[in-house]
Amino acid sequence: MAKELSEGGIETTLISDSSAFAIIHAVNKVIIGTHTIMADGALRAPNGAHQLALAAEHFSVPVIVCAALYKLSPTHLCSYDQDAFNKIIGPENLINFSNSKLHAKVLASNPEFDYVPSDLIELFITNTGGHAPSYLYRIVSELYHPHDNDLDNMCVEESDEESEMT
């Protein structure tokens, strides 16, 4: 995203996740992308986004999420179980595997996503404009049928309809 912003003439500074808290006091806004926007305005964002949003909150810097509406999901985080919510990816970008002695002694967990609660987000910018996190419920109700977030019952209803057709 930083490349696209700078190509568009917007002054952009790209920093590592570990440097976020040290430099956030000099920032006037944080703009992030996300994998999924949940119905309550929370995010399933790339790893490091939660840390960045917490640092921004500490220094009262607004966090703006840029995402198209196709990333909006009618579901909520049902539990804080990271195994169900997250995806653990290989540690090859964390550890150099050329040293096989090190590989045998190190266990690395590399989650792909962070859960970012909606209270850390100031604004969503989508293909239809800017929206507060509290307004996303309305957008979800316009885009999705109430049964869309109950996938188990939807499958049962579909199988009932199929059996009625035959």
PDB file of C-alpha atoms in Angstrom:
ATOM      1  CA  MET A   1       0.000   0.000   0.000  1.00  0.00           C
ATOM      2  CA  ALA A   2       2.866   2.392   0.760  1.00  0.00           C
ATOM      3  CA  LYS A   3       4.117   2.109  -2.821  1.00  0.00           C
ATOM      4  CA  GLU A   4       0.701   2.929  -4.282  1.00  0.00           C
ATOM      5  CA  LEU A   5       0.246   5.901  -1.924  1.00  0.00           C
ATOM      6  CA  SER A   6       3.653   7.359  -2.766  1.00  0.00           C
ATOM      7  CA  GLU A   7       3.048   6.854  -6.494  1.00  0.00           C
ATOM      8  CA  GLY A   8      -0.184   8.802  -6.025  1.00  0.00           C
ATOM      9  CA  GLY A   9       1.734  11.787  -4.654  1.00  0.00           C
ATOM     10  CA  ILE A  10       1.006  11.161  -0.960  1.00  0.00           C
ATOM     11  CA  GLU A  11       4.014  11.574   1.346  1.00  0.00           C
ATOM     12  CA  THR A  12       4.518   8.100   2.808  1.00  0.00           C
ATOM     13  CA  THR A  13       6.938   6.563   5.299  1.00  0.00           C
ATOM     14  CA  LEU A  14       7.195   2.795   5.617  1.00  0.00           C
ATOM     15  CA  ILE A  15       8.490   1.485   8.959  1.00  0.00           C
ATOM     16  CA  SER A  16       8.869  -1.982  10.452  1.00  0.00           C
ATOM     17  CA  ASP A  17       6.265  -3.281  12.910  1.00  0.00           C
ATOM     18  CA  SER A  18       8.769  -3.272  15.755  1.00  0.00           C
ATOM     19  CA  SER A  19       9.485   0.455  15.243  1.00  0.00           C
ATOM     20  CA  ALA A  20       5.835   1.541  15.368  1.00  0.00           C
ATOM     21  CA  PHE A  21       5.679   2.591  19.013  1.00  0.00           C
ATOM     22  CA  ALA A  22       8.953   4.529  18.781  1.00  0.00           C
ATOM     23  CA  ILE A  23       7.846   6.659  15.838  1.00  0.00           C
ATOM     24  CA  ILE A  24       4.055   6.878  16.226  1.00  0.00           C
ATOM     25  CA  HIS A  25       4.214  10.154  18.196  1.00  0.00           C
ATOM     26  CA  ALA A  26       5.389  11.906  15.014  1.00  0.00           C
ATOM     27  CA  VAL A  27       2.587  10.495  12.851  1.00  0.00           C
ATOM     28  CA  ASN A  28      -0.693  12.304  12.138  1.00  0.00           C
ATOM     29  CA  LYS A  29      -2.644   9.251  10.876  1.00  0.00           C
ATOM     30  CA  VAL A  30      -2.217   5.531  10.367  1.00  0.00           C
ATOM     31  CA  ILE A  31      -3.646   3.990   7.195  1.00  0.00           C
ATOM     32  CA  ILE A  32      -3.875   0.210   7.021  1.00  0.00           C
ATOM     33  CA  GLY A  33      -5.432  -2.421   4.793  1.00  0.00           C
ATOM     34  CA  THR A  34      -7.160  -5.556   6.014  1.00  0.00           C
ATOM     35  CA  HIS A  35      -8.059  -9.081   5.010  1.00  0.00           C
ATOM     36  CA  THR A  36     -11.609  -8.993   6.420  1.00  0.00           C
ATOM     37  CA  ILE A  37     -13.900  -6.402   8.003  1.00  0.00           C
ATOM     38  CA  MET A  38     -16.268  -8.094  10.431  1.00  0.00           C
ATOM     39  CA  ALA A  39     -19.863  -6.971  10.933  1.00  0.00           C
ATOM     40  CA  ASP A  40     -19.036  -5.161  14.180  1.00  0.00           C
ATOM     41  CA  GLY A  41     -16.193  -3.181  12.593  1.00  0.00           C
ATOM     42  CA  ALA A  42     -13.408  -5.383  13.939  1.00  0.00           C
ATOM     43  CA  LEU A  43     -10.657  -6.530  11.593  1.00  0.00           C
ATOM     44  CA  ARG A  44      -8.911  -9.708  10.600  1.00  0.00           C
ATOM     45  CA  ALA A  45      -5.798  -7.841   9.523  1.00  0.00           C
ATOM     46  CA  PRO A  46      -2.218  -8.784   8.656  1.00  0.00           C
ATOM     47  CA  ASN A  47      -0.043  -9.630  11.632  1.00  0.00           C
ATOM     48  CA  GLY A  48       1.260  -6.489  13.334  1.00  0.00           C
ATOM     49  CA  ALA A  49      -1.878  -4.407  12.769  1.00  0.00           C
ATOM     50  CA  HIS A  50      -3.116  -4.825  16.359  1.00  0.00           C
ATOM     51  CA  GLN A  51       0.209  -3.635  17.786  1.00  0.00           C
ATOM     52  CA  LEU A  52       0.142  -0.640  15.445  1.00  0.00           C
ATOM     53  CA  ALA A  53      -3.466   0.231  16.353  1.00  0.00           C
ATOM     54  CA  LEU A  54      -2.661   0.037  20.082  1.00  0.00           C
ATOM     55  CA  ALA A  55       0.329   2.354  19.645  1.00  0.00           C
ATOM     56  CA  ALA A  56      -1.853   4.771  17.660  1.00  0.00           C
ATOM     57  CA  GLU A  57      -4.515   4.730  20.385  1.00  0.00           C
ATOM     58  CA  HIS A  58      -1.876   5.467  23.046  1.00  0.00           C
ATOM     59  CA  PHE A  59      -0.783   8.611  21.173  1.00  0.00           C
ATOM     60  CA  SER A  60      -4.336   9.546  20.000  1.00  0.00           C
ATOM     61  CA  VAL A  61      -3.478   9.005  16.350  1.00  0.00           C
ATOM     62  CA  PRO A  62      -6.480   8.026  14.197  1.00  0.00           C
ATOM     63  CA  VAL A  63      -6.404   4.635  12.462  1.00  0.00           C
ATOM     64  CA  ILE A  64      -8.016   4.594   9.018  1.00  0.00           C
ATOM     65  CA  VAL A  65      -8.772   1.334   7.231  1.00  0.00           C
ATOM     66  CA  CYS A  66      -8.875   1.284   3.431  1.00  0.00           C
ATOM     67  CA  ALA A  67     -10.780  -1.691   2.038  1.00  0.00           C
ATOM     68  CA  ALA A  68     -13.357  -2.484  -0.606  1.00  0.00           C
ATOM     69  CA  LEU A  69     -16.807  -3.606   0.533  1.00  0.00           C
ATOM     70  CA  TYR A  70     -16.244  -7.130  -0.772  1.00  0.00           C
ATOM     71  CA  LYS A  71     -14.037  -7.597   2.316  1.00  0.00           C
ATOM     72  CA  LEU A  72     -17.015  -6.964   4.605  1.00  0.00           C
ATOM     73  CA  SER A  73     -18.220 -10.146   6.305  1.00  0.00           C
ATOM     74  CA  PRO A  74     -21.598 -10.660   8.020  1.00  0.00           C
ATOM     75  CA  THR A  75     -19.879 -12.690  10.761  1.00  0.00           C
ATOM     76  CA  HIS A  76     -18.399 -11.767  14.131  1.00  0.00           C
ATOM     77  CA  LEU A  77     -15.510 -13.199  16.086  1.00  0.00           C
ATOM     78  CA  CYS A  78     -17.292 -15.889  18.081  1.00  0.00           C
ATOM     79  CA  SER A  79     -14.435 -16.629  20.454  1.00  0.00           C
ATOM     80  CA  TYR A  80     -10.955 -15.414  21.153  1.00  0.00           C
ATOM     81  CA  ASP A  81      -9.603 -18.826  20.191  1.00  0.00           C
ATOM     82  CA  GLN A  82      -6.749 -17.895  17.862  1.00  0.00           C
ATOM     83  CA  ASP A  83      -6.664 -21.393  16.347  1.00  0.00           C
ATOM     84  CA  ALA A  84     -10.178 -20.908  14.986  1.00  0.00           C
ATOM     85  CA  PHE A  85      -9.672 -17.281  13.955  1.00  0.00           C
ATOM     86  CA  ASN A  86      -6.118 -17.315  12.724  1.00  0.00           C
ATOM     87  CA  LYS A  87      -3.993 -19.168  10.247  1.00  0.00           C
ATOM     88  CA  ILE A  88      -0.515 -20.260  11.315  1.00  0.00           C
ATOM     89  CA  ILE A  89       1.889 -20.081   8.396  1.00  0.00           C
ATOM     90  CA  GLY A  90       5.360 -21.519   7.995  1.00  0.00           C
ATOM     91  CA  PRO A  91       8.210 -19.854   9.876  1.00  0.00           C
ATOM     92  CA  GLU A  92      10.544 -19.699   6.863  1.00  0.00           C
ATOM     93  CA  ASN A  93      10.388 -15.898   6.778  1.00  0.00           C
ATOM     94  CA  LEU A  94      11.322 -15.772  10.485  1.00  0.00           C
ATOM     95  CA  ILE A  95      14.130 -18.319  10.670  1.00  0.00           C
ATOM     96  CA  ASN A  96      16.941 -19.146   8.277  1.00  0.00           C
ATOM     97  CA  PHE A  97      16.618 -22.904   7.806  1.00  0.00           C
ATOM     98  CA  SER A  98      20.100 -23.318   6.359  1.00  0.00           C
ATOM     99  CA  ASN A  99      21.296 -23.942   9.922  1.00  0.00           C
ATOM    100  CA  SER A 100      19.736 -27.341  10.669  1.00  0.00           C
ATOM    101  CA  LYS A 101      21.033 -27.369  14.279  1.00  0.00           C
ATOM    102  CA  LEU A 102      19.072 -24.190  14.993  1.00  0.00           C
ATOM    103  CA  HIS A 103      15.977 -25.549  13.257  1.00  0.00           C
ATOM    104  CA  ALA A 104      15.847 -28.563  15.612  1.00  0.00           C
ATOM    105  CA  LYS A 105      15.999 -26.341  18.735  1.00  0.00           C
ATOM    106  CA  VAL A 106      13.531 -23.585  17.819  1.00  0.00           C
ATOM    107  CA  LEU A 107       9.761 -23.678  17.759  1.00  0.00           C
ATOM    108  CA  ALA A 108       8.345 -20.669  15.902  1.00  0.00           C
ATOM    109  CA  SER A 109       4.693 -19.696  15.793  1.00  0.00           C
ATOM    110  CA  ASN A 110       3.941 -17.399  12.870  1.00  0.00           C
ATOM    111  CA  PRO A 111       0.305 -16.244  12.856  1.00  0.00           C
ATOM    112  CA  GLU A 112      -0.815 -14.627   9.608  1.00  0.00           C
ATOM    113  CA  PHE A 113      -3.557 -12.412  11.063  1.00  0.00           C
ATOM    114  CA  ASP A 114      -4.339 -10.147  14.020  1.00  0.00           C
ATOM    115  CA  TYR A 115      -7.715  -9.403  15.514  1.00  0.00           C
ATOM    116  CA  VAL A 116      -8.147  -5.625  15.754  1.00  0.00           C
ATOM    117  CA  PRO A 117     -11.222  -4.526  17.767  1.00  0.00           C
ATOM    118  CA  SER A 118     -13.450  -1.843  16.268  1.00  0.00           C
ATOM    119  CA  ASP A 119     -12.811   0.610  19.112  1.00  0.00           C
ATOM    120  CA  LEU A 120      -9.260   1.069  17.767  1.00  0.00           C
ATOM    121  CA  ILE A 121     -10.545   2.121  14.314  1.00  0.00           C
ATOM    122  CA  GLU A 122     -11.548   5.706  13.584  1.00  0.00           C
ATOM    123  CA  LEU A 123     -12.756   5.442   9.993  1.00  0.00           C
ATOM    124  CA  PHE A 124     -13.285   2.973   7.168  1.00  0.00           C
ATOM    125  CA  ILE A 125     -12.736   4.192   3.626  1.00  0.00           C
ATOM    126  CA  THR A 126     -14.443   1.931   1.112  1.00  0.00           C
ATOM    127  CA  ASN A 127     -15.424   2.099  -2.525  1.00  0.00           C
ATOM    128  CA  THR A 128     -18.675   3.805  -1.402  1.00  0.00           C
ATOM    129  CA  GLY A 129     -17.077   6.451   0.838  1.00  0.00           C
ATOM    130  CA  GLY A 130     -16.026   6.916   4.457  1.00  0.00           C
ATOM    131  CA  HIS A 131     -17.862   5.102   7.256  1.00  0.00           C
ATOM    132  CA  ALA A 132     -17.591   5.018  11.049  1.00  0.00           C
ATOM    133  CA  PRO A 133     -17.188   1.515  12.526  1.00  0.00           C
ATOM    134  CA  SER A 134     -20.626   1.827  14.125  1.00  0.00           C
ATOM    135  CA  TYR A 135     -22.220   2.329  10.676  1.00  0.00           C
ATOM    136  CA  LEU A 136     -21.008  -1.002   9.316  1.00  0.00           C
ATOM    137  CA  TYR A 137     -24.026  -2.804  10.808  1.00  0.00           C
ATOM    138  CA  ARG A 138     -26.229  -0.841   8.421  1.00  0.00           C
ATOM    139  CA  ILE A 139     -24.057  -1.687   5.413  1.00  0.00           C
ATOM    140  CA  VAL A 140     -24.081  -5.382   6.399  1.00  0.00           C
ATOM    141  CA  SER A 141     -27.887  -5.332   6.626  1.00  0.00           C
ATOM    142  CA  GLU A 142     -28.083  -3.783   3.137  1.00  0.00           C
ATOM    143  CA  LEU A 143     -25.634  -6.222   1.537  1.00  0.00           C
ATOM    144  CA  TYR A 144     -26.483  -9.507   3.274  1.00  0.00           C
ATOM    145  CA  HIS A 145     -29.633 -11.464   4.040  1.00  0.00           C
ATOM    146  CA  PRO A 146     -30.052 -12.200   7.794  1.00  0.00           C
ATOM    147  CA  HIS A 147     -29.518 -15.928   7.117  1.00  0.00           C
ATOM    148  CA  ASP A 148     -26.126 -15.330   5.490  1.00  0.00           C
ATOM    149  CA  ASN A 149     -24.249 -15.459   8.786  1.00  0.00           C
ATOM    150  CA  ASP A 150     -25.896 -18.716   9.906  1.00  0.00           C
ATOM    151  CA  LEU A 151     -24.211 -21.054   7.455  1.00  0.00           C
ATOM    152  CA  ASP A 152     -25.210 -24.298   9.198  1.00  0.00           C
ATOM    153  CA  ASN A 153     -28.935 -23.552   8.974  1.00  0.00           C
ATOM    154  CA  MET A 154     -28.553 -22.232   5.443  1.00  0.00           C
ATOM    155  CA  CYS A 155     -27.121 -25.589   4.352  1.00  0.00           C
ATOM    156  CA  VAL A 156     -30.021 -27.400   6.030  1.00  0.00           C
ATOM    157  CA  GLU A 157     -32.540 -25.096   4.338  1.00  0.00           C
ATOM    158  CA  GLU A 158     -30.902 -25.690   0.950  1.00  0.00           C
ATOM    159  CA  SER A 159     -31.003 -29.462   1.382  1.00  0.00           C
ATOM    160  CA  ASP A 160     -34.691 -29.226   2.399  1.00  0.00           C
ATOM    161  CA  GLU A 161     -35.435 -27.193  -0.729  1.00  0.00           C
ATOM    162  CA  GLU A 162     -33.545 -29.687  -2.906  1.00  0.00           C
ATOM    163  CA  SER A 163     -35.510 -32.608  -1.458  1.00  0.00           C
ATOM    164  CA  GLU A 164     -38.795 -30.740  -2.067  1.00  0.00           C
ATOM    165  CA  MET A 165     -37.826 -30.220  -5.740  1.00  0.00           C
ATOM    166  CA  THR A 166     -37.219 -33.928  -6.322  1.00  0.00           C
TER     167      THR A 166
END
